[in-house]
Coordinates of N, CA and C in Angstrom, one line a residue:
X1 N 138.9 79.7 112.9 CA 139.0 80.8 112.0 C 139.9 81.9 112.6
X2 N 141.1 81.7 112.2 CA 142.1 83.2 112.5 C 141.5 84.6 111.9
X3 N 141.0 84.6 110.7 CA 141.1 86.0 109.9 C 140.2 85.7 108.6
X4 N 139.4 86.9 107.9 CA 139.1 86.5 107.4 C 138.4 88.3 106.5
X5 N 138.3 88.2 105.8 CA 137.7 89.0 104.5 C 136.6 88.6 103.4
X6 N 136.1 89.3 102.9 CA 135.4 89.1 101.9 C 135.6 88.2 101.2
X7 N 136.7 88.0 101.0 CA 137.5 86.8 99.6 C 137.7 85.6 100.8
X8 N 138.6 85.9 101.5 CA 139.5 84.9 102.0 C 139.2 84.6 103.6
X9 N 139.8 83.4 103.7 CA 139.4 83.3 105.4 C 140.8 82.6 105.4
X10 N 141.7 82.3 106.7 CA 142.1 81.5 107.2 C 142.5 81.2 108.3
X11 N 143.0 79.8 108.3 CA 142.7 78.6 109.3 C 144.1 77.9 109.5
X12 N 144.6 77.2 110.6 CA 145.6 76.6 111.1 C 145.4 75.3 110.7
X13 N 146.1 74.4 110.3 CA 145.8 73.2 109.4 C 145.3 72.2 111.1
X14 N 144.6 71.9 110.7 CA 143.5 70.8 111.3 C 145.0 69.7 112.4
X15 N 145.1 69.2 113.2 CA 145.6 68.1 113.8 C 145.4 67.0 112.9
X16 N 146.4 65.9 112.7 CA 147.5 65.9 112.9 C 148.4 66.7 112.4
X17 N 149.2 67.7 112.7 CA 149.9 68.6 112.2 C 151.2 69.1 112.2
X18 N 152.2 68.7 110.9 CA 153.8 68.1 111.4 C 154.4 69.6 111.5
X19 N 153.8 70.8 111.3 CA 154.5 72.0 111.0 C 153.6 72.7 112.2
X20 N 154.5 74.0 113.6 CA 153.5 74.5 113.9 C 153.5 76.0 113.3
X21 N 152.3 76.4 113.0 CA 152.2 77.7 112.7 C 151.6 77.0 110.8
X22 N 151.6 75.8 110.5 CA 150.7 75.7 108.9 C 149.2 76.5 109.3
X23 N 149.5 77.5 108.3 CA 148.3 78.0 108.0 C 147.8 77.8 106.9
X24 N 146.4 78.0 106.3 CA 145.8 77.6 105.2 C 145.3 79.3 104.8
X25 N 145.2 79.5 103.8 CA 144.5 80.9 102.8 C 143.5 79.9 102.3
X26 N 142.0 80.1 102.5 CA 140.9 79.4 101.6 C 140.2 80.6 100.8
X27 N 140.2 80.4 100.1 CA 139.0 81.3 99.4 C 137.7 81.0 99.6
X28 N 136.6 82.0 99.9 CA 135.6 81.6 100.3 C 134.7 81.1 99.5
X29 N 134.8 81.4 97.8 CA 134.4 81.0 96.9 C 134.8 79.7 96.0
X30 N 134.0 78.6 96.0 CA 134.6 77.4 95.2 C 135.0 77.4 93.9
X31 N 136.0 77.6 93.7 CA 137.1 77.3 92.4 C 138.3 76.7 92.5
X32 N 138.6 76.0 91.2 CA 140.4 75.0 91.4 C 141.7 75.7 91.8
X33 N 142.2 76.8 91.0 CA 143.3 77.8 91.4 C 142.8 79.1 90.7
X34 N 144.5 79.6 90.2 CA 144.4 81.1 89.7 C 144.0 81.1 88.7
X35 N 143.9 80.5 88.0 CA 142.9 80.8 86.5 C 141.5 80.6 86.4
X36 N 141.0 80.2 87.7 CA 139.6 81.1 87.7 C 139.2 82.0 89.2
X37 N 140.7 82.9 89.4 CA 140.1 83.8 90.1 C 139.3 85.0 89.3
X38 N 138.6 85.4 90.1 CA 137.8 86.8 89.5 C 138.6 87.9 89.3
X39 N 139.0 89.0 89.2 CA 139.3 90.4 89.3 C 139.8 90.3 91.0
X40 N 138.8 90.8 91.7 CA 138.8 90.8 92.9 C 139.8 90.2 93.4
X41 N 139.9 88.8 93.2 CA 140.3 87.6 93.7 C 141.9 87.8 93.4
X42 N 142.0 87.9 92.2 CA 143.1 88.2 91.6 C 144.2 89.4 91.9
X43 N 143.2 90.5 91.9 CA 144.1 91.7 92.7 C 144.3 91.5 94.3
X44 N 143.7 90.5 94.8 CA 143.7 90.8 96.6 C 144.8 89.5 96.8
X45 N 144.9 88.9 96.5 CA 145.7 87.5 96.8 C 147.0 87.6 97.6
X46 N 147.7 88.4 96.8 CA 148.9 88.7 97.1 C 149.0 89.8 98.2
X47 N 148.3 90.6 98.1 CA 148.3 91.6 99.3 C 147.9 90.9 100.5
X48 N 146.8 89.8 100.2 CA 146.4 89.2 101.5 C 147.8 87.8 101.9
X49 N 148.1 87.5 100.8 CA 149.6 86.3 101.2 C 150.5 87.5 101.9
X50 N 150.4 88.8 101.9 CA 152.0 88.9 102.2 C 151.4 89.5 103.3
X51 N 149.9 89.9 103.8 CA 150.2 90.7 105.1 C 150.0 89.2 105.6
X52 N 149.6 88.2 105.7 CA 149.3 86.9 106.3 C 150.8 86.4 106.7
X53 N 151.9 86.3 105.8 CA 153.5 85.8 106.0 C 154.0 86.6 107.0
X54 N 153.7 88.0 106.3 CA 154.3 88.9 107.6 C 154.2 89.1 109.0
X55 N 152.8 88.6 109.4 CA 151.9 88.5 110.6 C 152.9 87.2 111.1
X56 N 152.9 86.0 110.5 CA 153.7 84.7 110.6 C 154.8 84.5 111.1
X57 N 155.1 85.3 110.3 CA 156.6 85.6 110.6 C 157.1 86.4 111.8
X58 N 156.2 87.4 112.1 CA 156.5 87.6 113.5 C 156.4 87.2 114.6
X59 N 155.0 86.2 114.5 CA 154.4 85.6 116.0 C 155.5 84.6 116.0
X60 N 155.8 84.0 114.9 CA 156.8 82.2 115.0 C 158.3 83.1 115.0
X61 N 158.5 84.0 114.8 CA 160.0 84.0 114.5 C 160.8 83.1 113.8
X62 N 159.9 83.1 112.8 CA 161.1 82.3 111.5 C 161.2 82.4 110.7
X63 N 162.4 82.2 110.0 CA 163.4 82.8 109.2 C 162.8 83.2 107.5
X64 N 161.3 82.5 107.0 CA 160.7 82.5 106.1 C 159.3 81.3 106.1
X65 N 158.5 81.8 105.1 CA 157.5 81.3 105.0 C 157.4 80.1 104.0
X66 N 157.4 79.2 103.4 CA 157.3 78.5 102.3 C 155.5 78.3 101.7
X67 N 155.0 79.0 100.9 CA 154.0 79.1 100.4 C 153.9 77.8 99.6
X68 N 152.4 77.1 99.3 CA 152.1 76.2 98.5 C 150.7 76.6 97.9
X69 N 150.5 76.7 96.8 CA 149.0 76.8 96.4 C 148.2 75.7 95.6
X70 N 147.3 75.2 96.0 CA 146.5 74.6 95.6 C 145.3 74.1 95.5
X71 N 144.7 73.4 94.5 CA 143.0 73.4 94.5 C 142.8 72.2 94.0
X72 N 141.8 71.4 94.9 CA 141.6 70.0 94.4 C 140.4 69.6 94.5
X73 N 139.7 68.7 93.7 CA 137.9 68.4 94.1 C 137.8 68.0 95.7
X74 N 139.4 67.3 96.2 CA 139.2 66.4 97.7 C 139.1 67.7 98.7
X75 N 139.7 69.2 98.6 CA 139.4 70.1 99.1 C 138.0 71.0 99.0
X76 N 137.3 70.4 98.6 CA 135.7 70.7 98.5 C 135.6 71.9 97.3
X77 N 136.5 71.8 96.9 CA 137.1 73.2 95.4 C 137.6 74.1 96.0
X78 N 137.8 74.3 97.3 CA 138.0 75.6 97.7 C 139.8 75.7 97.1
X79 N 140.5 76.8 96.6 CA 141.2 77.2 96.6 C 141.9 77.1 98.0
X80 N 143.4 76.4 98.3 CA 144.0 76.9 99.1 C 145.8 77.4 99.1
X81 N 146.1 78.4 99.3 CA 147.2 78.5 99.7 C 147.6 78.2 101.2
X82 N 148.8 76.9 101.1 CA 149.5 76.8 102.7 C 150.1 77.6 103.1
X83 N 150.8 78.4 104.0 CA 151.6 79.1 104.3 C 152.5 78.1 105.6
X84 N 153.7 78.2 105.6 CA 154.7 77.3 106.3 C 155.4 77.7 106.7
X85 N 155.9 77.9 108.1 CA 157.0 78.6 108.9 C 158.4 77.5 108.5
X86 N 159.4 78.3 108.3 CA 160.7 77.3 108.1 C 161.6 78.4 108.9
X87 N 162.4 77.5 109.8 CA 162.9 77.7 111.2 C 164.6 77.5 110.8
X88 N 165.5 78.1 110.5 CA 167.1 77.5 110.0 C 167.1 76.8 111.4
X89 N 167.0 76.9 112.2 CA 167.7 76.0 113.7 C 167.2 75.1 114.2
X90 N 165.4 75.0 113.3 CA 165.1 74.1 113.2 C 164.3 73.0 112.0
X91 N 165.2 72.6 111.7 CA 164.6 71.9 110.3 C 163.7 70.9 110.5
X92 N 162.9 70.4 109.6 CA 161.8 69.4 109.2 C 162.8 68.2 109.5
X93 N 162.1 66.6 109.4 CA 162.7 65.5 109.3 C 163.4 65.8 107.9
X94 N 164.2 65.4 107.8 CA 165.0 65.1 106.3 C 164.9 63.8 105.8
X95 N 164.1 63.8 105.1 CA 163.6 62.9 103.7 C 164.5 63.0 102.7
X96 N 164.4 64.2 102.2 CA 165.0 64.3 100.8 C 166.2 65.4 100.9
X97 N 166.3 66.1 101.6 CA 167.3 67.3 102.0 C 166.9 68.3 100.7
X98 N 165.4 68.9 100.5 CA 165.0 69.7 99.8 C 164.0 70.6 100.5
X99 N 163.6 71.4 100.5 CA 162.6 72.6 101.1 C 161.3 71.8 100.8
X100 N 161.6 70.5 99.9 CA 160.0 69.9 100.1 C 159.6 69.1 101.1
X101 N 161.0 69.0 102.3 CA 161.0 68.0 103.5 C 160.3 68.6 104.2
X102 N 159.8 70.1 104.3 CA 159.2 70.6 105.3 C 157.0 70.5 104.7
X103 N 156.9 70.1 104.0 CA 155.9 69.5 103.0 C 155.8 68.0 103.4
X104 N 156.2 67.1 103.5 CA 156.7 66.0 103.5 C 156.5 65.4 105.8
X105 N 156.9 66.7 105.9 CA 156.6 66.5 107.5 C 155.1 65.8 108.0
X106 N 154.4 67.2 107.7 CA 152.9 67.6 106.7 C 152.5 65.8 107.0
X107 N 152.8 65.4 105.7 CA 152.3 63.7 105.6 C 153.2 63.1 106.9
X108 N 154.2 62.6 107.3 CA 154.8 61.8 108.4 C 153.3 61.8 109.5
X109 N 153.3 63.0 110.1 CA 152.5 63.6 111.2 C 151.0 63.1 110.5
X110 N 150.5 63.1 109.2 CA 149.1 62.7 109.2 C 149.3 60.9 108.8
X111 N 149.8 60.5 108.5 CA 150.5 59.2 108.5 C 150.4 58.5 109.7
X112 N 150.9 59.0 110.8 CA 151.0 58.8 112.8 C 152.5 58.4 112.8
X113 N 153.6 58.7 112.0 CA 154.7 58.3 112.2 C 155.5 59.3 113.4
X114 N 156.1 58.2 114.3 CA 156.1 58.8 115.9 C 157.4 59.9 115.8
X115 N 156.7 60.9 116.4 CA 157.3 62.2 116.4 C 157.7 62.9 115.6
X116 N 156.8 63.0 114.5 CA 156.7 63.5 113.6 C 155.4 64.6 113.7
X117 N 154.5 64.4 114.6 CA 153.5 65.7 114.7 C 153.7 66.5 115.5
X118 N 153.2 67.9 115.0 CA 153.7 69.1 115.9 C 153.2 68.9 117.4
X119 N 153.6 69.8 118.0 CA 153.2 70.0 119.6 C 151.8 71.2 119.4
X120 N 150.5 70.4 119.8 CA 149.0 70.7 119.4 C 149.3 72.2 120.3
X121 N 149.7 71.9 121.5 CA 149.8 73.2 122.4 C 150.8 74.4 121.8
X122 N 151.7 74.1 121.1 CA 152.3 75.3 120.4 C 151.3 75.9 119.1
X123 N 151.0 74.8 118.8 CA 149.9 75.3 118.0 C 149.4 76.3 117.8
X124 N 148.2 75.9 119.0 CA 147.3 76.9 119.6 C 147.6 78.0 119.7
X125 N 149.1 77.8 120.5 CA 149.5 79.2 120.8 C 150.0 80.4 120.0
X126 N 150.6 80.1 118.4 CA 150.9 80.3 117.4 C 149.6 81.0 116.7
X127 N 148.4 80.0 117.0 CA 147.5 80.3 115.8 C 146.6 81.4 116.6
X128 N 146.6 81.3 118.0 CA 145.9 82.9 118.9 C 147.0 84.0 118.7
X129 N 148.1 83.9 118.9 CA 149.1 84.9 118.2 C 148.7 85.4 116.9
X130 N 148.4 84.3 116.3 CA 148.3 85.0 114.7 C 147.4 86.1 114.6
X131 N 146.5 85.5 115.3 CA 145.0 85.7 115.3 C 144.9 87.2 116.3
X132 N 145.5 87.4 116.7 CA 145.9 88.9 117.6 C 146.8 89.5 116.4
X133 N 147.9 89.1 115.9 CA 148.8 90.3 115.2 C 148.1 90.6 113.7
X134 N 147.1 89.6 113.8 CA 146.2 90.3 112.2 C 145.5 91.0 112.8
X135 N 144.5 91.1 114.0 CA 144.1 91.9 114.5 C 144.1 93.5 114.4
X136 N 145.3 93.9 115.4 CA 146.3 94.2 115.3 C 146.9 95.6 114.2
X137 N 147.5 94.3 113.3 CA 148.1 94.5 111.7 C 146.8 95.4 110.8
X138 N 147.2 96.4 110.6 CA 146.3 97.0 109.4 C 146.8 97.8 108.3
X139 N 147.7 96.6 107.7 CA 148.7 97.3 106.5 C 147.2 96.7 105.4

């Protein structure tokens, strides 16, 4: 657990892990996506994606975030937004030569395809970073 609020908590995606710095946005409450957030849920989302990117963005130093959101029964319902560091100097494996390669890493690395998972120790280090500049962070 990096951070967390009433609504929301988030978490560094689990090992095997082809991106370092994937973070996850869960909602604490079990629903599929944005059409059944509450009020709450619905006004805070975005405030909490962007102080979360912003936090990201500074501990990784990269160039942009690539967001994903989604909600599936295999995720226990919980709502999740990914959040993804994208590096220009350093790119994902190229699959497809689309911003979805860095999604696509994601699977390689949970797959066991060799050298395709992140380095566990940057990880860490990324995800106690985070976990200090939210700290920290009180926008």
């Amino acid at each position: 657990l990096l951070w967390e609020d009433d609504l929301w908590i988030v978490m560094h995606k689990r090992p095997p892990c082809g991106v370092v710095g994937h973070l996850q946005l869960l909602s604490r409450r079990h629903f599929q996506g944005p059409s059944s957030f509450n009020d709450a849920e619905a006004a805070s989302i975005g405030v909490a994606l962007r102080r979360c990117e912003r936090v990201l963005e500074k501990v990784t130093g990269c160039n942009r975030v690539y967001t994903a959101a989604l909600g599936s029964p295999k995720s226990g319902g919980h709502f999740h937004a990914h959040m993804m560091p994208i590096y220009d100097d350093k790119p994902p494996t190229t699959v497809t030569g689309t911003p979805f390669d860095i999604f696509l890493q994601e699977k390689l690395a949970a797959d066991g395809v060799d050298g395709a998972a992140a380095d566990e120790t940057e990880c860490k280090r990324v995800a106690e970073a985070f976990r200090d500049g939210m700290a920290e962070d009180r926008v």
